[in-house]
C-alpha atoms as one frame of an Amber mdcrd trajectory, in Angstrom:
protein
  98.891 113.696  78.046  99.576 116.510  75.601 103.256 117.387  75.486 106.110
 117.530  73.028 109.865 117.709  73.551 109.736 121.332  72.359 107.137 122.294
  74.996 109.127 120.573  77.745 112.326 122.364  76.670 110.429 125.698  76.592
 109.147 125.054  80.131 112.662 124.145  81.300 113.974 127.416  79.880 111.119
 129.408  81.410 111.114 127.867  84.902 114.521 126.146  85.232 114.615 122.610
  86.633 111.501 122.015  88.689 109.803 119.278  90.640 108.725 117.724  87.329
 111.537 118.578  84.861 115.218 117.625  85.026 117.909 118.185  82.371 120.501
 115.396  82.103 123.730 115.018  80.158 123.563 111.227  80.125 122.159 108.104
  81.739 124.452 107.877  84.755 123.682 107.562  88.455 122.092 111.017  88.577
 119.543 110.019  85.917 118.835 106.765  87.783 118.070 108.754  90.932 115.690
 111.036  89.005 113.882 108.068  87.472 113.318 106.580  90.936 112.259 109.955
  92.341 109.730 110.680  89.571 108.279 107.183  89.953 108.023 107.440  93.760
 106.920 110.957  94.634 103.287 110.830  95.830 100.834 112.883  93.755 103.589
 114.242  91.476 102.180 112.452  88.412 105.692 111.701  87.172 108.224 113.935
  85.497 110.364 114.583  82.428 114.044 113.901  81.803 115.461 116.143  79.066
 118.545 115.073  77.097 120.359 117.317  74.620 119.978 120.557  76.560 122.725
 121.926  78.830 122.812 124.801  81.274 125.382 127.486  80.507 127.333 129.656
  82.966 124.545 132.256  82.996 121.882 129.704  83.910 120.319 129.566  80.446
 119.599 126.271  78.728 121.241 125.755  75.342 120.086 123.074  72.922 123.152
 121.009  71.979 121.425 117.883  70.712 121.913 114.174  71.273 124.405 112.458
  68.928 122.626 109.061  68.979 118.954 109.502  69.924 118.042 105.936  68.961
 120.803 104.525  71.173 119.798 106.784  74.065 116.147 105.717  73.783 117.128
 102.049  73.754 119.489 102.430  76.721 116.937 104.410  78.736 114.129 101.932
  78.072 116.381  98.996  78.957 117.615 100.602  82.178 114.047 101.462  83.223
 113.135  97.804  82.727 116.187  96.165  84.320 117.879  98.411  86.922 114.929
  98.871  89.245 112.959  96.507  91.467 110.041  96.816  89.037 109.816  97.756
  85.401 109.155 101.395  84.579 107.684 102.179  81.166 108.821 105.660  80.089
 107.186 107.587  77.255 110.253 108.552  75.204 110.039 111.073  72.367 112.566
 112.573  69.972 112.076 115.896  68.264 114.101 118.541  66.521 114.439 121.691
  68.619 116.387 124.587  67.095 117.728 122.178  64.480 119.107 119.671  67.017
 117.695 116.295  68.056 116.481 116.294  71.649 115.238 113.277  73.628 112.617
 113.774  76.336 111.379 110.938  78.516 108.282 111.111  80.675 108.700 108.874
  83.736 105.264 108.009  85.147 104.454 107.953  88.833 103.931 104.365  89.921
 100.734 103.257  91.634 100.863 103.361  95.456 101.033  99.572  95.718 104.088
  99.508  93.393 106.167 101.926  95.476 108.914 102.287  96.470 110.815 102.010
  93.201 114.521 101.592  93.860 117.741 100.426  92.234 117.588  96.663  92.699
 121.356  96.212  93.072 121.524  98.857  95.825 118.340  97.970  97.711 116.461
 100.039 100.256 116.680 102.654 101.533 119.836 103.805  99.671 118.630 102.827
  96.204 115.329 104.730  96.345 114.627 108.437  95.912 111.906 111.064  96.240
 111.556 114.279  94.267 111.791 117.272  96.593 111.782 120.555  94.692 114.289
 120.192  91.874 116.351 117.610  93.769 116.396 113.857  94.169 116.582 112.897
  97.841 117.411 109.411  99.151 114.515 107.677 100.875 114.497 107.808 104.657
 112.755 105.391 106.993 109.925 107.917 107.349 109.521 108.000 103.548 109.311
 104.210 103.455 106.622 104.277 106.146 104.673 106.949 104.246 104.859 104.995
 100.971 103.774 101.806 102.766 100.861 103.661 104.330  99.749 105.056 100.980
  99.848 101.542  99.528  97.258 100.343 102.033  93.585 100.725 101.222  93.250
 102.155 104.720  95.908 104.717 105.673  98.363 103.658 108.376  96.998 106.083
 110.971  93.442 104.792 110.489  94.121 101.045 110.692  93.195  99.238 113.909
  96.180  98.207 115.961  95.839  94.630 117.224  98.135  95.220 120.204  96.247
  98.331 121.409  94.327  98.213 124.681  91.705 100.430 126.264  94.497 102.072
 128.288  95.921 103.463 125.016  92.788 105.559 124.439  92.446 109.131 125.672
  89.141 109.315 127.570  88.944 113.114 127.140  89.333 112.767 123.361  86.563
 110.166 123.305  84.258 112.478 125.290  85.042 115.361 122.935  84.291 113.162
 119.921  80.942 112.136 121.378  79.995 115.777 121.961
């Protein structure tokens, strides 16, 4: 993956927060939700958390820097390993942008069989999130079913149902299929 903190900050400034980029002030609950969402969202391929850049009143992103980038990296890596039901391994990079130190962390999408990723202390469904647009949305029962289906080698709607009987089949649909 070819990216740098400077290119991620430039994209943030160009497009604003998106499905794959989120600016954060710190590692609070909002960042935890974004980590879960980036790890869970199907086919998103993960996303970037940007620290050291803040949005001003006009909607522009100003580089303000991170006072302790080493501490932030350590805290982020530790939280990704311990707060969730499974360890997440972020790719964390520090770079100087406009003279200030900025920390950018790429949170990878987890494999289908490893989802959902959620805050272990909170549990499901409240502790898990999906990335919808530029927002982190709590998992719903339908999201859990979708993630479970994607984890199967055969999608949920294509798996045989042991309790099904011939009466459950639509004879007209079968005739149409045969034609």
